[in-house]
Short mmCIF file of C-alpha atoms in Angstrom, two decimals:
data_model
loop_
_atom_site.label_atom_id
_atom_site.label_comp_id
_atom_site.label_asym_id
_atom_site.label_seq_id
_atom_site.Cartn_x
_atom_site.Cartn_y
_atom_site.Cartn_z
CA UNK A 7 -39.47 31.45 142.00
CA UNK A 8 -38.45 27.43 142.06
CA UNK A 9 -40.68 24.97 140.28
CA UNK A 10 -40.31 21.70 141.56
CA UNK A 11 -41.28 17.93 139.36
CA UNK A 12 -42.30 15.32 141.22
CA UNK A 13 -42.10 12.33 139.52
CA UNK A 14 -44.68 9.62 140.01
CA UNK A 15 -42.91 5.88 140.03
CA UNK A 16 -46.41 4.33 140.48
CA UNK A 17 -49.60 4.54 138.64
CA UNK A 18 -52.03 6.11 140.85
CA UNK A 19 -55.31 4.49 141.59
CA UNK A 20 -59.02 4.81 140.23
CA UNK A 21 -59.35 8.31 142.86
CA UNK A 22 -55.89 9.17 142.70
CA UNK A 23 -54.47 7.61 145.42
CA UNK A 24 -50.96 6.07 145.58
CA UNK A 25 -50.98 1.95 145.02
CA UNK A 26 -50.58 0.40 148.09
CA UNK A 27 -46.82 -1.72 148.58
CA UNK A 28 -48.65 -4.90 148.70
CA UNK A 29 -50.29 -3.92 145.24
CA UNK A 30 -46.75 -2.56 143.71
CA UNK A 31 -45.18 -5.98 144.69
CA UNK A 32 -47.90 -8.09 143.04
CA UNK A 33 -47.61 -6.22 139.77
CA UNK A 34 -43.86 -6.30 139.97
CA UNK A 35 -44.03 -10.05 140.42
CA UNK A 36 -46.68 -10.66 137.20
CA UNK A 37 -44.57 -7.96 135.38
CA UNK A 38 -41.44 -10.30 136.06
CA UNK A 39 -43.62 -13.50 135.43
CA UNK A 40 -44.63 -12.16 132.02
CA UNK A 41 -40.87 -10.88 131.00
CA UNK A 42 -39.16 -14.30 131.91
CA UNK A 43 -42.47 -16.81 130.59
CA UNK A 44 -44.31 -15.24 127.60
CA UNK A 45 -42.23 -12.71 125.81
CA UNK A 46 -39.63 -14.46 122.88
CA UNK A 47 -40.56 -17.96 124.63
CA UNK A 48 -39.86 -19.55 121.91
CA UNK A 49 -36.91 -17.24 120.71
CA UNK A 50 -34.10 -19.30 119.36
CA UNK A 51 -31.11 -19.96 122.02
CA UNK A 52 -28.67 -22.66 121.56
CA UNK A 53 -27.06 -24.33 124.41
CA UNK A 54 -23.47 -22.66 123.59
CA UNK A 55 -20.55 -25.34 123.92
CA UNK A 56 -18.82 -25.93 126.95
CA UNK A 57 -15.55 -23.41 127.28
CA UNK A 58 -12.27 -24.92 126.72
CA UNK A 59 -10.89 -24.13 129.75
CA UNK A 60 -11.79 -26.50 132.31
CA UNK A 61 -9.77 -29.67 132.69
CA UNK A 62 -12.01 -32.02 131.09
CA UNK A 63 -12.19 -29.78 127.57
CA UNK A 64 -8.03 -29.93 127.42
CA UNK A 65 -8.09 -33.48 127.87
CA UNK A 66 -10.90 -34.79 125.39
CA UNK A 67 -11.43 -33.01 121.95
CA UNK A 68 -14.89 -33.57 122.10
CA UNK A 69 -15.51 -33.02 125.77
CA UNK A 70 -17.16 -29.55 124.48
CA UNK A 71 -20.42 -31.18 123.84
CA UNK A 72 -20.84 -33.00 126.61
CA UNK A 73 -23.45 -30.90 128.41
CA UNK A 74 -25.41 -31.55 125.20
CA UNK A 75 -24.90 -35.30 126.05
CA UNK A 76 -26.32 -35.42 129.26
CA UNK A 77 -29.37 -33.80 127.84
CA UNK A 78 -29.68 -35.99 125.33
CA UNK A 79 -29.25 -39.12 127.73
CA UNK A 80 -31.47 -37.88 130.10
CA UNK A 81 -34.31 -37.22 127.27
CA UNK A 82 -33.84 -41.14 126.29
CA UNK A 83 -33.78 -42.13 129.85
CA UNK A 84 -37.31 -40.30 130.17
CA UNK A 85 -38.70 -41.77 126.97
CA UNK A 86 -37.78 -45.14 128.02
CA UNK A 87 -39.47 -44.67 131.54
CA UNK A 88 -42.81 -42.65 129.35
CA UNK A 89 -42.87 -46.25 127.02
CA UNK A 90 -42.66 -48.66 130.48
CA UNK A 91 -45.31 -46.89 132.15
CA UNK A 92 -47.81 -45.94 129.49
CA UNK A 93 -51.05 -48.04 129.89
CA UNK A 94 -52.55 -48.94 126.52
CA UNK A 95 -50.98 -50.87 123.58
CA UNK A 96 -50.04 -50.03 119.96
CA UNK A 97 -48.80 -45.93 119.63
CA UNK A 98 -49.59 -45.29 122.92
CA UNK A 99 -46.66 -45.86 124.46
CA UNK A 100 -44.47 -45.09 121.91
CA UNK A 101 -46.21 -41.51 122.00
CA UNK A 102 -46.04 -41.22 125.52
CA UNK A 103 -42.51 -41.75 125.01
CA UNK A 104 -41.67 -39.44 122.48
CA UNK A 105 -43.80 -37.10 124.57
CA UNK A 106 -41.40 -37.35 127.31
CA UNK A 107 -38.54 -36.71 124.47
CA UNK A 108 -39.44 -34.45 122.91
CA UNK A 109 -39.39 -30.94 125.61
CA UNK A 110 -36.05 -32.17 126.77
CA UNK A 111 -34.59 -32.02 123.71
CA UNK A 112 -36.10 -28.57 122.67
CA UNK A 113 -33.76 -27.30 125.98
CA UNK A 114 -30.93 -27.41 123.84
CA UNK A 115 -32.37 -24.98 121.27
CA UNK A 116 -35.62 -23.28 122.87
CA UNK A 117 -35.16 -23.30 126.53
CA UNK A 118 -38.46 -21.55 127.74
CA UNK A 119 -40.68 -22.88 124.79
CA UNK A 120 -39.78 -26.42 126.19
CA UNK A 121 -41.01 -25.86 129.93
CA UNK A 122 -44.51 -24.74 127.73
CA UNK A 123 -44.35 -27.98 125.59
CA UNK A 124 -43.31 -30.03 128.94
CA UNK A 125 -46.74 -28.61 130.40
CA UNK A 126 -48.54 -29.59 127.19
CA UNK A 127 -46.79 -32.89 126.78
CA UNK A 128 -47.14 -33.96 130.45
CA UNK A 129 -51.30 -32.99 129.99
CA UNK A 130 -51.28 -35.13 126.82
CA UNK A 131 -49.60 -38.48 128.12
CA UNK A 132 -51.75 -38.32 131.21
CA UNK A 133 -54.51 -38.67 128.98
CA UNK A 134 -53.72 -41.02 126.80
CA UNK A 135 -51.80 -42.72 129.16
CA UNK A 136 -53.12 -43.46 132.25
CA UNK A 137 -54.90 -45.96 134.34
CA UNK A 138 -58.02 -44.41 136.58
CA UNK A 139 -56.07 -45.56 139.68
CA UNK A 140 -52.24 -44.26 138.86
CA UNK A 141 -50.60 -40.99 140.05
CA UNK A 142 -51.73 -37.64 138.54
CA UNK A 143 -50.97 -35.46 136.70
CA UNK A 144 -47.53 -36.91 135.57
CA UNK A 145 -46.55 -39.85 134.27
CA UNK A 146 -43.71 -41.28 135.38
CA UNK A 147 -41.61 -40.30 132.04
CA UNK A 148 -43.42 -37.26 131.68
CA UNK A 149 -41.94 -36.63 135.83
CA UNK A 150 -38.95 -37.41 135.00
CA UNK A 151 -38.68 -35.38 131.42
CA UNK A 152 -40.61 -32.24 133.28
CA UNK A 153 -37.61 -32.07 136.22
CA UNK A 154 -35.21 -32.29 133.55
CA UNK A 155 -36.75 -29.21 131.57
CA UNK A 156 -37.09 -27.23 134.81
CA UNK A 157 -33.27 -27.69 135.93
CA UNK A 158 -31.93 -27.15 132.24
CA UNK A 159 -33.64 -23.87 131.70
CA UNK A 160 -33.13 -22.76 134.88
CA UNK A 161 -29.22 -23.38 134.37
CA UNK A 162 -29.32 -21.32 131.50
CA UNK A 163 -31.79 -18.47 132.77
CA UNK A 164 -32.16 -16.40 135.86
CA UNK A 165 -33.06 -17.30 138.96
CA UNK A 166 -36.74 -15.03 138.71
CA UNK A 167 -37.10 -17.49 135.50
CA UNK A 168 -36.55 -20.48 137.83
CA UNK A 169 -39.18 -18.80 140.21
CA UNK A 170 -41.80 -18.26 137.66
CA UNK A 171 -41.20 -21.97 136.24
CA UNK A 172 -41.83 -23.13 139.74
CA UNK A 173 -44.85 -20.84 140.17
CA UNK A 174 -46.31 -22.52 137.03
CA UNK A 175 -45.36 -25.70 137.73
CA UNK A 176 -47.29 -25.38 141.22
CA UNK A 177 -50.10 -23.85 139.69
CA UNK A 178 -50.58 -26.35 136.64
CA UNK A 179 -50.81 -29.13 139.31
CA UNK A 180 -53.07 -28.16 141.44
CA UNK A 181 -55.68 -27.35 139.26
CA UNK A 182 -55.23 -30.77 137.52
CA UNK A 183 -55.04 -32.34 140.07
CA UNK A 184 -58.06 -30.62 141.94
CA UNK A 185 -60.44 -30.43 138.73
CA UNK A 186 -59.45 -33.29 136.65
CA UNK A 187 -57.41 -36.22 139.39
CA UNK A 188 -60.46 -36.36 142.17
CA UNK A 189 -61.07 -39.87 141.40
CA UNK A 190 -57.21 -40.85 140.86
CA UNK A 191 -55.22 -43.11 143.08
CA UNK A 192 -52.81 -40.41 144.19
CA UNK A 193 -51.21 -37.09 143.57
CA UNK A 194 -47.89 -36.67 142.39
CA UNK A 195 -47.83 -32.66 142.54
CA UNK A 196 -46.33 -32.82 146.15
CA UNK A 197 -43.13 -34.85 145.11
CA UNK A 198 -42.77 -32.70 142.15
CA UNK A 199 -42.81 -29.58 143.49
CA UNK A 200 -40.44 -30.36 146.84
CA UNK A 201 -37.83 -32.17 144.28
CA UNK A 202 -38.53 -29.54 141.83
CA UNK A 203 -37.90 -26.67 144.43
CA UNK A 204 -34.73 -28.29 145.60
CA UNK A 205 -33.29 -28.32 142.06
CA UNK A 206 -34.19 -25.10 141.72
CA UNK A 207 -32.81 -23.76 145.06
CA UNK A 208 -29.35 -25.44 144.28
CA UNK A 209 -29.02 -24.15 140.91
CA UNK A 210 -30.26 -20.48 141.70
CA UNK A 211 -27.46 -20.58 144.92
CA UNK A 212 -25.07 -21.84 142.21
CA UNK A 213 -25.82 -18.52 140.02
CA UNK A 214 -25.82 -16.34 142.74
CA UNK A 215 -22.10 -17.70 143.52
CA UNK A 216 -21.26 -17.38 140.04
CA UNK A 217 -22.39 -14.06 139.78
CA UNK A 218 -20.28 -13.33 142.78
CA UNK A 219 -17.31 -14.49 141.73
CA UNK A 220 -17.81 -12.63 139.07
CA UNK A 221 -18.01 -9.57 140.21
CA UNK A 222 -15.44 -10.28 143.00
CA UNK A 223 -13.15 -11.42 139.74
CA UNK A 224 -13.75 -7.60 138.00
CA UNK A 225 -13.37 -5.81 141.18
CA UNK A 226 -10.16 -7.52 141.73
CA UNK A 227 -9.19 -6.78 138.32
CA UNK A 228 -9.99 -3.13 138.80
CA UNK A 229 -8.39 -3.13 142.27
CA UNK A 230 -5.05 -4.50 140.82
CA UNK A 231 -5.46 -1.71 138.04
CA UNK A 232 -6.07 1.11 140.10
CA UNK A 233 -2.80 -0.37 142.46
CA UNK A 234 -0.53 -1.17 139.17
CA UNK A 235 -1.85 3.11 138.63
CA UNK A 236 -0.57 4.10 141.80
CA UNK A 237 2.58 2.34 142.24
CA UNK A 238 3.17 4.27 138.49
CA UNK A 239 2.25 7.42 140.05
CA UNK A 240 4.29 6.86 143.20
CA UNK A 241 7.28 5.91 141.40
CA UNK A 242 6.71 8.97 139.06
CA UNK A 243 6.82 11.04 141.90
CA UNK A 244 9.41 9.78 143.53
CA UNK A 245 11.52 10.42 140.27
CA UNK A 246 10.18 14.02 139.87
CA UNK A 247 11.33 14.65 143.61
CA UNK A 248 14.79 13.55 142.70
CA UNK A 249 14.76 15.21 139.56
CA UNK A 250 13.30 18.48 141.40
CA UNK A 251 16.73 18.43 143.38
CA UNK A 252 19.17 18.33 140.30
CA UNK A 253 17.39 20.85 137.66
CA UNK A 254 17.08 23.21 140.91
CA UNK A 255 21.05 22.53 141.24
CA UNK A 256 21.29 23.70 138.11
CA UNK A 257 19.67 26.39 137.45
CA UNK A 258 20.63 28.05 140.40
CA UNK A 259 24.44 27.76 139.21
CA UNK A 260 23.35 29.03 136.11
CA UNK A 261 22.34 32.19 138.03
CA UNK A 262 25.28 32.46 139.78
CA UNK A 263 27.41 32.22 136.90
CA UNK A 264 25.28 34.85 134.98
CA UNK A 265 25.69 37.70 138.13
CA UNK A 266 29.20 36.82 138.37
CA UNK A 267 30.44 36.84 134.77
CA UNK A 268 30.87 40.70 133.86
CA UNK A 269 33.03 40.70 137.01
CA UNK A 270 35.63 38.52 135.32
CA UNK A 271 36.29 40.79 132.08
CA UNK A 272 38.19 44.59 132.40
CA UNK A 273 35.50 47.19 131.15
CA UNK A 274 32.85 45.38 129.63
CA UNK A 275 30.76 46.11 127.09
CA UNK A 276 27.19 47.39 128.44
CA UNK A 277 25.30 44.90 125.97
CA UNK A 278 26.94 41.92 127.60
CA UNK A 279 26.37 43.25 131.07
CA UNK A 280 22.75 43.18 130.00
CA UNK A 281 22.62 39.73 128.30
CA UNK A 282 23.64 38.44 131.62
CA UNK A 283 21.59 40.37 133.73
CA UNK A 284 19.23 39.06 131.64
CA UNK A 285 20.23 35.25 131.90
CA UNK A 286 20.41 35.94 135.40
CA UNK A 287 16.72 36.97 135.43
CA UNK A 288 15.44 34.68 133.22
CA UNK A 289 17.03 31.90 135.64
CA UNK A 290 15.96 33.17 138.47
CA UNK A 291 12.28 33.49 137.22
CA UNK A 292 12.60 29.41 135.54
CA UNK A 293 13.99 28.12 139.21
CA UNK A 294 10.78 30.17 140.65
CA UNK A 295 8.34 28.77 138.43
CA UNK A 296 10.41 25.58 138.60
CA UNK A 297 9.70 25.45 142.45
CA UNK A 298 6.65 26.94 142.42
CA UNK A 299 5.06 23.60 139.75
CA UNK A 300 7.50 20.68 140.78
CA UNK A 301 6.81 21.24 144.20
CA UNK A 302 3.75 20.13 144.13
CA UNK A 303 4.75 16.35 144.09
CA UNK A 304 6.10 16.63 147.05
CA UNK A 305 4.73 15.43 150.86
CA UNK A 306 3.86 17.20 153.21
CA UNK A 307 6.11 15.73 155.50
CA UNK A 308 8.83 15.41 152.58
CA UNK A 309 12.08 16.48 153.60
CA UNK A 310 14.52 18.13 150.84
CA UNK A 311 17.77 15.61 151.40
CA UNK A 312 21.22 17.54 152.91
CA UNK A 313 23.11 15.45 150.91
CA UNK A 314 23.44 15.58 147.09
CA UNK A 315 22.13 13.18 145.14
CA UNK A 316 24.16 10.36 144.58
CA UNK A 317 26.02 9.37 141.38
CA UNK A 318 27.66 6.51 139.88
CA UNK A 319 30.96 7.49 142.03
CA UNK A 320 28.96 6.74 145.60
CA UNK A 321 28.29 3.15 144.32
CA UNK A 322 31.28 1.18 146.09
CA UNK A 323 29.20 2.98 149.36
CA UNK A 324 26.18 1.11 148.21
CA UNK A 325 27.79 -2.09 147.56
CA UNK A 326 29.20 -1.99 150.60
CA UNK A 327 25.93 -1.47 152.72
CA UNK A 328 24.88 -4.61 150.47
CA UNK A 329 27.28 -6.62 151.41
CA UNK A 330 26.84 -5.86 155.18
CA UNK A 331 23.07 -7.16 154.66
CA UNK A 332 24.42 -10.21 153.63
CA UNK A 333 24.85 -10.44 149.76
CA UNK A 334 28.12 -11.11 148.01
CA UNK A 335 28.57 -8.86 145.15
CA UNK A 336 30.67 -7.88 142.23
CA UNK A 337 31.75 -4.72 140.29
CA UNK A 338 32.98 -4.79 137.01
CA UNK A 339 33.65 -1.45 135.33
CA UNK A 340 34.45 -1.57 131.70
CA UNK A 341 35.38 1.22 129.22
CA UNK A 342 36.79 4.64 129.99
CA UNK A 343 34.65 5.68 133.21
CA UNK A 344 33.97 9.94 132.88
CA UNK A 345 31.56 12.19 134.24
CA UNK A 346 28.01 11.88 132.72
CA UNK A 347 25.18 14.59 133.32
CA UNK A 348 23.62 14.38 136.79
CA UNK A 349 20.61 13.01 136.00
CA UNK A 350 21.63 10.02 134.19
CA UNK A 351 23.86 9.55 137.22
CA UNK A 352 21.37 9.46 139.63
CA UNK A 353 18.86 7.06 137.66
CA UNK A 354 21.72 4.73 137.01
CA UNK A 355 22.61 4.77 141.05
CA UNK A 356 18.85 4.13 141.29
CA UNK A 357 18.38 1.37 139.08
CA UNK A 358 21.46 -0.68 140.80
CA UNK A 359 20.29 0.32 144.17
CA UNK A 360 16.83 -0.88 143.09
CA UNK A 361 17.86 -4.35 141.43
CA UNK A 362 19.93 -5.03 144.57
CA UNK A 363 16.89 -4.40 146.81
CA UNK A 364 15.31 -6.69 144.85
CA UNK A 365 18.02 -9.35 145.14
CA UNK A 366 17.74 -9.71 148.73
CA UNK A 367 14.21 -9.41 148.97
CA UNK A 368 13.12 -11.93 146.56
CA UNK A 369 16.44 -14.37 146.26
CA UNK A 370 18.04 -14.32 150.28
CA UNK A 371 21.12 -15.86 149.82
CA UNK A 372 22.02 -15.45 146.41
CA UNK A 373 25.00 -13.47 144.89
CA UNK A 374 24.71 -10.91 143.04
CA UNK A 375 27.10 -9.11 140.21
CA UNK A 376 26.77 -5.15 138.62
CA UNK A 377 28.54 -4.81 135.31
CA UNK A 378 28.83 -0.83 134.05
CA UNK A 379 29.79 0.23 130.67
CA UNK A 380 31.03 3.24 129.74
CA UNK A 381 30.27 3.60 125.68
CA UNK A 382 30.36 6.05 123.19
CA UNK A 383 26.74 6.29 123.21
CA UNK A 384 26.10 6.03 126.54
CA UNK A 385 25.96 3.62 130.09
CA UNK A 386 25.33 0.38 129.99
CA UNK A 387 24.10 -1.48 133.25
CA UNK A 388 24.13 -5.64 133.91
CA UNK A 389 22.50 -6.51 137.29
CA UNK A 390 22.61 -10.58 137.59
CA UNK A 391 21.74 -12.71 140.29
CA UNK A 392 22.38 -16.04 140.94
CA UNK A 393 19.35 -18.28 141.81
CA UNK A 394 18.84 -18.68 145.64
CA UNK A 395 19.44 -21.98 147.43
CA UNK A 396 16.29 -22.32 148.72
CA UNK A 397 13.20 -20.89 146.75
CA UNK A 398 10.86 -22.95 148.36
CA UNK A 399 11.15 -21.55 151.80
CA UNK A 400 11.22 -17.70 150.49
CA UNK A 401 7.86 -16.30 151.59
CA UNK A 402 5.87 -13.34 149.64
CA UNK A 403 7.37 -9.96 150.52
CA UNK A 404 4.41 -7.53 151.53
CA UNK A 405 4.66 -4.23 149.01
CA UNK A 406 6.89 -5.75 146.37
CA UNK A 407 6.60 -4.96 142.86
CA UNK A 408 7.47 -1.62 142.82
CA UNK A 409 10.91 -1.91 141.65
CA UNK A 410 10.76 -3.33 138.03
CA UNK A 411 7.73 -0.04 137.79
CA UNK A 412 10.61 2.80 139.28
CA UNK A 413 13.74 1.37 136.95
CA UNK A 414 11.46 1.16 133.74
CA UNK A 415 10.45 4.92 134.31
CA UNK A 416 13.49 5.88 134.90
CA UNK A 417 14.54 4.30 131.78
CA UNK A 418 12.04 5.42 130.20
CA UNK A 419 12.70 8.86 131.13
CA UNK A 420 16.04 9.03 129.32
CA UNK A 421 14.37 7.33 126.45
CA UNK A 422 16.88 4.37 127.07
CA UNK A 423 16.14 1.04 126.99
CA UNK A 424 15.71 -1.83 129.53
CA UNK A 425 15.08 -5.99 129.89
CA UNK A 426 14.18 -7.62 133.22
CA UNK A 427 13.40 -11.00 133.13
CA UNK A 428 14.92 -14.53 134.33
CA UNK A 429 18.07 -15.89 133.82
CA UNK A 430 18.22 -20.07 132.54
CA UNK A 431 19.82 -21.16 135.67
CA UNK A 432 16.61 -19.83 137.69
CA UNK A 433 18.10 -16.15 138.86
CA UNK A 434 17.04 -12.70 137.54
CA UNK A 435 18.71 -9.95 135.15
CA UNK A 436 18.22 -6.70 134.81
CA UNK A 437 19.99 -5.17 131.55
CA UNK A 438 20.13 -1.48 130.68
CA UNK A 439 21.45 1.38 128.50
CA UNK A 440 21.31 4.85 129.05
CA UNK A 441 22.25 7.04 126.05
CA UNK A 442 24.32 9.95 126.26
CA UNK A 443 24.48 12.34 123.40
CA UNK A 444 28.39 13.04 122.52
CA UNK A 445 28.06 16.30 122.59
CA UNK A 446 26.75 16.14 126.48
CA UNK A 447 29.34 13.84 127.43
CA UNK A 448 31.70 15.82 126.30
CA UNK A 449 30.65 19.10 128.25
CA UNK A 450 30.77 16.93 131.09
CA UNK A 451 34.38 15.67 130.97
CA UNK A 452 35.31 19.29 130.50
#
């Protein structure tokens, strides 16, 4: 038996029934109305500096407060306009002044709470401020001072904020203007709500853009992640292919020699016929397993080269395709050149094939030089380039950037160590060293 939960989203009505959509949407809306309007309106929320990266900021060392500024100017401008249009004399229109002030200025600390006190303030100058024959319900500072209230807080809100603001804002003047302006000149709620929902509109479109570059920003970044992740992965593979080749190599001469050493000594004894047979097995079983687990990285449609894998002594081969591509290059061999294990071989082939590649994909026309050193500890390797004669006409090369990945793993690898990075004159270097344990060096020469 299954029990099943259904889970009701919506509180159901007085028999039972399911709320209608039209019903859900309304209480969504006064839901969102009371979330963005009543609750923490007058929480504390300073207008936060402006960053120090634009232009402006680098330039001026106090160009950090200068949204602050503008609020502060535009608060003055609106008390000024309050004290010129104020009918009365004495405090009047120095309080219908500061009335006009005073929300503006509470933007920079108490965003919401000021569009409340703007309401308030705007009620309270219109009393105590007007003619029976001017506009109504704002003055013309109090106009002014509400606007700026409405697009500071909606700059530093959401756009349902901006919304609700406007709602109010609608809602606050008509009933003024219907219960208490009847016998005014004229109406000013028209003009404030059209300018008011134009502000509004322009800074909501301006956080939706925001917002989307934004997100476009973070999916870029994780887009470049996940890309810089596969080129690893790709170049890992690649290595473990090559690699794949070599240890197989190996071990399969390892089996060979095991089967065929009793053969090479008269009579011997039958515990050394069965250590071999039994290095014989044990290599056989390793290049099975070896197979069996490293062949995984291959493709599908991966073909196991004829060839061998190339070492350090196929590298006058490579220079010489180069140079048929078009790029002059030098060889300079230093120290006493010997045999080094295969796989340090083939990642130092690599890494000067690689840097190469590089050289006449990024710098066409340059020249290019490969310095090896043979050293007691190891192989050092020098690629240098010379800068090309025209960088400004070299255009992006699709799918580049994979090199500097393939030659640090492979570095990495033989725990060696590696520096890319440009030269003074404008080219590019590439300097490694691959160490070489004497004692493998030595069972290499012999």
């Amino acid at each position: 038996m299954t029990q099943t939960t259904h889970t009701q989203t919506t509180p159901p009505g007085p028999a039972g029934r399911p709320r209608s959509p039209e019903f859900r949407l309304a209480a969504d809306a006064l839901r969102g109305l009371r979330r963005d309007l009543f609750q923490d309106a007058f929480a504390y929320d300073p207008l936060p500096r402006r960053s120090a990266d634009g232009a402006l900021t680098r330039r001026l060392s106090g160009a950090g407060w200068l949204p602050h500024a503008v609020v502060v100017v535009l608060g003055m401008v609106a008390m000024s306009l309050g004290m010129t249009s104020a009918f009365g004399s004495g405090p009047v229109p120095l309080l219908c002044g500061l009335l006009a002030l005073a929300p503006v200025l509470l933007t920079l600390a108490r965003p919401v709470g000021a569009f409340w006190l703007s309401l308030a303030a705007s009620t309270v100058a219109a009393v105590i401020g007007r003619g029976d024959w001017s506009d109504w319900p704002w003055l013309p500072g109090s106009f002014l001072s509400h606007l700026v209230v409405l697009t500071v807080v909606a700059l530093r809100t959401r756009p349902s904020t901006a919304a609700s603001m406007w709602v109010m804002t609608a809602a606050y003047g008509f009933v003024t203007a219907g219960l208490f302006g009847w016998h005014r000149y004229d109406s000013n709620v028209t003009p404030m709500l059209v300018l008011s929902a134009l502000i509004l509109l322009a800074v909501s479109v301006r956080h939706i853009r925001r917002q989307a570059q934004q997100e476009v920003t973070a999916q870029q970044t994780v887009t470049e992640h996940e890309r810089s992740r596969r080129t690893l992965l790709e170049e890992r593979t690649t290595i473990a292919r090559e690699l794949h080749d070599v240890v197989a190599h190996h071990m399969s001469v390892v089996a060979i020699q095991a089967e065929a050493a009793p053969y090479r000594v008269e009579n011997p004894p039958e515990e050394l016929e069965k250590a071999f047979a039994t290095i014989r097995e044990n290599a056989v079983a390793a290049l099975t397993e070896l197979r069996r687990v490293l062949g995984v990285v291959r493709a599908e449609d991966y073909e196991a080269p004829d060839a061998p894998q190339p070492t350090l002594a196929d590298l006058d081969g490579l220079l010489a395709n180069v140079r048929g591509a078009g790029l002059t290059v030098d060889k300079a061999v230093t120290g006493a050149v010997r045999e080094l294990p295969q796989g340090v071989e083939l990642s130092a082939y690599r890494i000067v094939q690689e840097a190469l590649s590089n050289t006449l994909r990024h710098a066409p026309g340059a020249s290019a030089r490969v310095e090896i050193g043979y050293v007691l500890g190891g192989l050092g390797l020098r690629i240098v380039n010379t800068p090309p004669p025209a960088p400004h006409l070299i255009k992006p090369s699709p799918g580049a950037g994979h090199g500097i990945t393939g030659m640090r793993e492979r570095v990495s690898m033989l725990n060696g160590e590696m520096a890319a990075a440009p030269t003074e004159d404008g080219g590019y270097e590439v300097t490694v060293f691959l160490p070489v344990p004497a004692a493998t060096a030595s069972e290499g020469d012999a």
